[in-house]
């Protein structure tokens, strides 16, 4: 069972033997942002919209269903918002 969007993306990247540097080069997403997404650390981002853009690009790059991944993200993010 996948516990987070970041974990799902990280596992898919590792399964395909793609390095963080390769993701950065191919997607033009900064490595620190990729790492934050994989850890589920949303605090470093300026907005939810910005995170969603990164997740969409990263998901598409990994050949995942970006709409499904974004739906998981929204649920995860909303749970965090309720905790605040």
CSV table of N, CA and C in Angstrom, one decimal:
chain,number,residue,atom,x,y,z
A,1,UNK,N,0.9,-1.2,0.0
A,1,UNK,CA,0.0,0.0,0.0
A,1,UNK,C,0.9,1.3,0.0
A,2,UNK,N,0.6,2.2,-0.9
A,2,UNK,CA,1.3,3.4,-1.0
A,2,UNK,C,0.8,4.4,0.1
A,3,UNK,N,1.7,5.0,0.8
A,3,UNK,CA,1.3,5.9,1.9
A,3,UNK,C,1.3,7.3,1.5
A,4,UNK,N,2.0,7.7,0.4
A,4,UNK,CA,2.0,9.1,0.0
A,4,UNK,C,2.3,9.2,-1.5
A,5,UNK,N,2.0,10.4,-2.0
A,5,UNK,CA,2.2,10.7,-3.4
A,5,UNK,C,3.7,10.6,-3.7
A,6,UNK,N,4.5,11.3,-2.8
A,6,UNK,CA,5.9,11.3,-2.9
A,6,UNK,C,6.6,9.9,-3.0
A,7,UNK,N,6.1,9.0,-2.1
A,7,UNK,CA,6.6,7.7,-2.1
A,7,UNK,C,6.3,6.9,-3.4
A,8,UNK,N,5.1,7.1,-3.9
A,8,UNK,CA,4.7,6.5,-5.1
A,8,UNK,C,5.6,6.9,-6.3
A,9,UNK,N,5.8,8.2,-6.4
A,9,UNK,CA,6.7,8.8,-7.4
A,9,UNK,C,8.1,8.3,-7.2
A,10,UNK,N,8.6,8.3,-6.0
A,10,UNK,CA,10.0,7.8,-5.8
A,10,UNK,C,10.2,6.3,-6.1
A,11,UNK,N,9.2,5.5,-5.7
A,11,UNK,CA,9.2,4.1,-6.0
A,11,UNK,C,9.2,3.8,-7.5
A,12,UNK,N,8.4,4.6,-8.2
A,12,UNK,CA,8.3,4.4,-9.7
A,12,UNK,C,9.6,4.8,-10.3
A,13,UNK,N,10.2,5.9,-9.9
A,13,UNK,CA,11.5,6.4,-10.4
A,13,UNK,C,12.6,5.3,-10.2
A,14,UNK,N,12.6,4.8,-9.0
A,14,UNK,CA,13.6,3.8,-8.6
A,14,UNK,C,13.4,2.5,-9.4
A,15,UNK,N,12.2,2.1,-9.6
A,15,UNK,CA,11.9,0.9,-10.4
A,15,UNK,C,12.4,1.0,-11.8
A,16,UNK,N,12.4,2.3,-12.3
A,16,UNK,CA,12.8,2.5,-13.7
A,16,UNK,C,14.3,2.9,-13.8
A,17,UNK,N,15.0,2.8,-12.6
A,17,UNK,CA,16.4,3.1,-12.5
A,17,UNK,C,16.8,4.5,-13.1
A,18,UNK,N,16.0,5.5,-12.6
A,18,UNK,CA,16.2,6.9,-13.1
A,18,UNK,C,16.8,7.6,-11.9
A,19,UNK,N,17.9,8.3,-12.1
A,19,UNK,CA,18.5,9.1,-11.0
A,19,UNK,C,17.8,10.4,-10.8
A,20,UNK,N,18.0,11.0,-9.7
A,20,UNK,CA,17.4,12.4,-9.4
A,20,UNK,C,18.0,13.4,-10.4
A,21,UNK,N,19.3,13.2,-10.7
A,21,UNK,CA,19.9,14.1,-11.7
A,21,UNK,C,19.3,14.0,-13.1
A,22,UNK,N,18.9,12.8,-13.5
A,22,UNK,CA,18.3,12.6,-14.8
A,22,UNK,C,16.9,13.2,-14.8
A,23,UNK,N,16.2,13.1,-13.7
A,23,UNK,CA,14.8,13.7,-13.6
A,23,UNK,C,15.0,15.2,-13.8
A,24,UNK,N,15.9,15.7,-13.0
A,24,UNK,CA,16.1,17.2,-13.1
A,24,UNK,C,16.5,17.6,-14.5
A,25,UNK,N,17.3,16.9,-15.2
A,25,UNK,CA,17.8,17.3,-16.5
A,25,UNK,C,16.6,17.2,-17.5
A,26,UNK,N,15.8,16.1,-17.4
A,26,UNK,CA,14.7,15.9,-18.4
A,26,UNK,C,13.5,16.7,-18.1
A,27,UNK,N,13.2,17.0,-16.9
A,27,UNK,CA,12.0,17.8,-16.6
A,27,UNK,C,12.2,19.2,-16.3
A,28,UNK,N,13.4,19.6,-16.0
A,28,UNK,CA,13.8,21.0,-15.6
A,28,UNK,C,13.2,21.4,-14.3
A,29,UNK,N,12.9,20.3,-13.5
A,29,UNK,CA,12.5,20.6,-12.1
A,29,UNK,C,13.7,20.5,-11.2
A,30,UNK,N,14.0,21.5,-10.4
A,30,UNK,CA,15.2,21.5,-9.6
A,30,UNK,C,15.2,20.3,-8.6
A,31,UNK,N,16.4,19.8,-8.5
A,31,UNK,CA,16.6,18.5,-7.7
A,31,UNK,C,16.0,18.7,-6.3
A,32,UNK,N,16.2,19.8,-5.6
A,32,UNK,CA,15.7,20.0,-4.3
A,32,UNK,C,14.2,20.0,-4.2
A,33,UNK,N,13.5,20.4,-5.3
A,33,UNK,CA,12.1,20.3,-5.4
A,33,UNK,C,11.6,18.9,-5.6
A,34,UNK,N,12.3,18.1,-6.4
A,34,UNK,CA,12.0,16.7,-6.6
A,34,UNK,C,12.1,16.0,-5.3
A,35,UNK,N,13.2,16.2,-4.6
A,35,UNK,CA,13.5,15.6,-3.3
A,35,UNK,C,12.4,15.9,-2.3
A,36,UNK,N,11.9,17.2,-2.3
A,36,UNK,CA,10.9,17.6,-1.4
A,36,UNK,C,9.6,16.9,-1.7
A,37,UNK,N,9.3,16.8,-3.0
A,37,UNK,CA,8.0,16.1,-3.4
A,37,UNK,C,8.1,14.6,-3.0
A,38,UNK,N,9.2,14.0,-3.2
A,38,UNK,CA,9.4,12.6,-2.8
A,38,UNK,C,9.3,12.4,-1.3
A,39,UNK,N,9.6,13.4,-0.5
A,39,UNK,CA,9.5,13.3,0.9
A,39,UNK,C,8.2,13.8,1.4
A,40,UNK,N,7.4,14.4,0.5
A,40,UNK,CA,6.1,14.9,1.0
A,40,UNK,C,6.3,16.2,1.8
A,41,UNK,N,7.4,16.9,1.6
A,41,UNK,CA,7.6,18.1,2.3
A,41,UNK,C,7.1,19.3,1.5
A,42,UNK,N,5.9,19.7,1.7
A,42,UNK,CA,5.2,20.7,0.9
A,42,UNK,C,5.6,22.1,1.4
A,43,UNK,N,6.2,22.2,2.6
A,43,UNK,CA,6.5,23.6,3.2
A,43,UNK,C,7.4,24.4,2.3
A,44,UNK,N,8.3,23.8,1.6
A,44,UNK,CA,9.2,24.6,0.8
A,44,UNK,C,8.6,25.3,-0.4
A,45,UNK,N,7.4,24.9,-0.8
A,45,UNK,CA,6.8,25.5,-2.0
A,45,UNK,C,5.9,26.7,-1.7
A,46,UNK,N,5.9,27.6,-2.6
A,46,UNK,CA,5.2,28.8,-2.4
A,46,UNK,C,3.6,28.7,-2.5
A,47,UNK,N,3.2,27.7,-3.3
A,47,UNK,CA,1.7,27.5,-3.4
A,47,UNK,C,1.4,26.1,-3.8
A,48,UNK,N,0.1,25.7,-3.5
A,48,UNK,CA,-0.4,24.4,-3.9
A,48,UNK,C,-0.4,24.2,-5.4
A,49,UNK,N,-0.7,25.3,-6.1
A,49,UNK,CA,-0.7,25.3,-7.6
A,49,UNK,C,0.7,24.9,-8.1
A,50,UNK,N,1.7,25.5,-7.5
A,50,UNK,CA,3.1,25.2,-7.9
A,50,UNK,C,3.4,23.7,-7.7
A,51,UNK,N,3.0,23.2,-6.6
A,51,UNK,CA,3.3,21.8,-6.3
A,51,UNK,C,2.6,20.9,-7.3
A,52,UNK,N,1.4,21.2,-7.6
A,52,UNK,CA,0.6,20.5,-8.6
A,52,UNK,C,1.2,20.5,-10.0
A,53,UNK,N,1.8,21.6,-10.4
A,53,UNK,CA,2.5,21.7,-11.6
A,53,UNK,C,3.7,20.7,-11.7
A,54,UNK,N,4.5,20.7,-10.6
A,54,UNK,CA,5.6,19.8,-10.4
A,54,UNK,C,5.2,18.4,-10.5
A,55,UNK,N,4.1,18.0,-9.7
A,55,UNK,CA,3.7,16.7,-9.7
A,55,UNK,C,3.2,16.2,-11.1
A,56,UNK,N,2.5,17.1,-11.8
A,56,UNK,CA,2.0,16.8,-13.1
A,56,UNK,C,3.1,16.5,-14.0
A,57,UNK,N,4.1,17.3,-14.0
A,57,UNK,CA,5.3,17.2,-14.9
A,57,UNK,C,6.1,15.9,-14.6
A,58,UNK,N,6.3,15.7,-13.3
A,58,UNK,CA,7.0,14.5,-12.8
A,58,UNK,C,6.3,13.2,-13.1
A,59,UNK,N,5.0,13.2,-12.9
A,59,UNK,CA,4.1,12.0,-13.1
A,59,UNK,C,4.2,11.7,-14.6
A,60,UNK,N,4.0,12.7,-15.5
A,60,UNK,CA,4.0,12.5,-16.9
A,60,UNK,C,5.3,11.9,-17.3
A,61,UNK,N,6.4,12.5,-16.8
A,61,UNK,CA,7.8,12.0,-17.1
A,61,UNK,C,7.9,10.5,-16.8
A,62,UNK,N,7.3,10.1,-15.7
A,62,UNK,CA,7.4,8.7,-15.3
A,62,UNK,C,6.4,7.8,-15.9
A,63,UNK,N,5.6,8.3,-16.9
A,63,UNK,CA,4.5,7.6,-17.5
A,63,UNK,C,3.4,7.1,-16.6
A,64,UNK,N,3.1,8.0,-15.6
A,64,UNK,CA,2.0,7.7,-14.7
A,64,UNK,C,0.8,8.5,-15.0
A,65,UNK,N,-0.3,8.1,-14.6
A,65,UNK,CA,-1.6,8.9,-14.8
A,65,UNK,C,-1.6,10.1,-13.9
A,66,UNK,N,-1.2,11.3,-14.5
A,66,UNK,CA,-1.1,12.5,-13.7
A,66,UNK,C,-2.3,12.9,-13.0
A,67,UNK,N,-3.5,12.7,-13.6
A,67,UNK,CA,-4.8,13.0,-13.0
A,67,UNK,C,-5.0,12.2,-11.7
A,68,UNK,N,-4.7,10.9,-11.8
A,68,UNK,CA,-4.8,10.1,-10.6
A,68,UNK,C,-3.8,10.5,-9.5
A,69,UNK,N,-2.6,10.7,-9.9
A,69,UNK,CA,-1.6,11.2,-8.9
A,69,UNK,C,-2.0,12.5,-8.3
A,70,UNK,N,-2.5,13.4,-9.1
A,70,UNK,CA,-3.0,14.7,-8.5
A,70,UNK,C,-4.1,14.5,-7.6
A,71,UNK,N,-5.0,13.6,-7.9
A,71,UNK,CA,-6.2,13.3,-7.0
A,71,UNK,C,-5.6,12.8,-5.7
A,72,UNK,N,-4.7,11.9,-5.7
A,72,UNK,CA,-4.0,11.5,-4.4
A,72,UNK,C,-3.4,12.6,-3.7
A,73,UNK,N,-2.7,13.5,-4.5
A,73,UNK,CA,-2.0,14.6,-3.8
A,73,UNK,C,-3.1,15.5,-3.1
A,74,UNK,N,-4.2,15.9,-3.8
A,74,UNK,CA,-5.2,16.8,-3.3
A,74,UNK,C,-5.7,16.2,-2.0
A,75,UNK,N,-6.0,14.9,-1.9
A,75,UNK,CA,-6.5,14.3,-0.7
A,75,UNK,C,-5.4,14.4,0.4
A,76,UNK,N,-4.2,14.1,0.1
A,76,UNK,CA,-3.1,14.1,1.1
A,76,UNK,C,-2.9,15.6,1.6
A,77,UNK,N,-3.0,16.5,0.7
A,77,UNK,CA,-2.7,17.9,1.0
A,77,UNK,C,-3.9,18.5,1.9
A,78,UNK,N,-5.1,18.1,1.5
A,78,UNK,CA,-6.3,18.5,2.3
A,78,UNK,C,-6.2,18.0,3.7
A,79,UNK,N,-5.8,16.7,3.9
A,79,UNK,CA,-5.6,16.2,5.3
A,79,UNK,C,-4.6,17.0,6.1
A,80,UNK,N,-3.5,17.5,5.4
A,80,UNK,CA,-2.6,18.3,6.1
A,80,UNK,C,-3.2,19.7,6.5
A,81,UNK,N,-4.0,20.2,5.6
A,81,UNK,CA,-4.6,21.5,5.8
A,81,UNK,C,-5.5,21.4,7.0
A,82,UNK,N,-6.2,20.3,7.2
A,82,UNK,CA,-7.1,20.1,8.3
A,82,UNK,C,-6.4,20.0,9.6
A,83,UNK,N,-5.2,19.5,9.6
A,83,UNK,CA,-4.3,19.4,10.8
A,83,UNK,C,-3.8,20.7,11.3
A,84,UNK,N,-3.6,21.7,10.4
A,84,UNK,CA,-3.1,23.0,10.7
A,84,UNK,C,-3.9,23.7,11.8
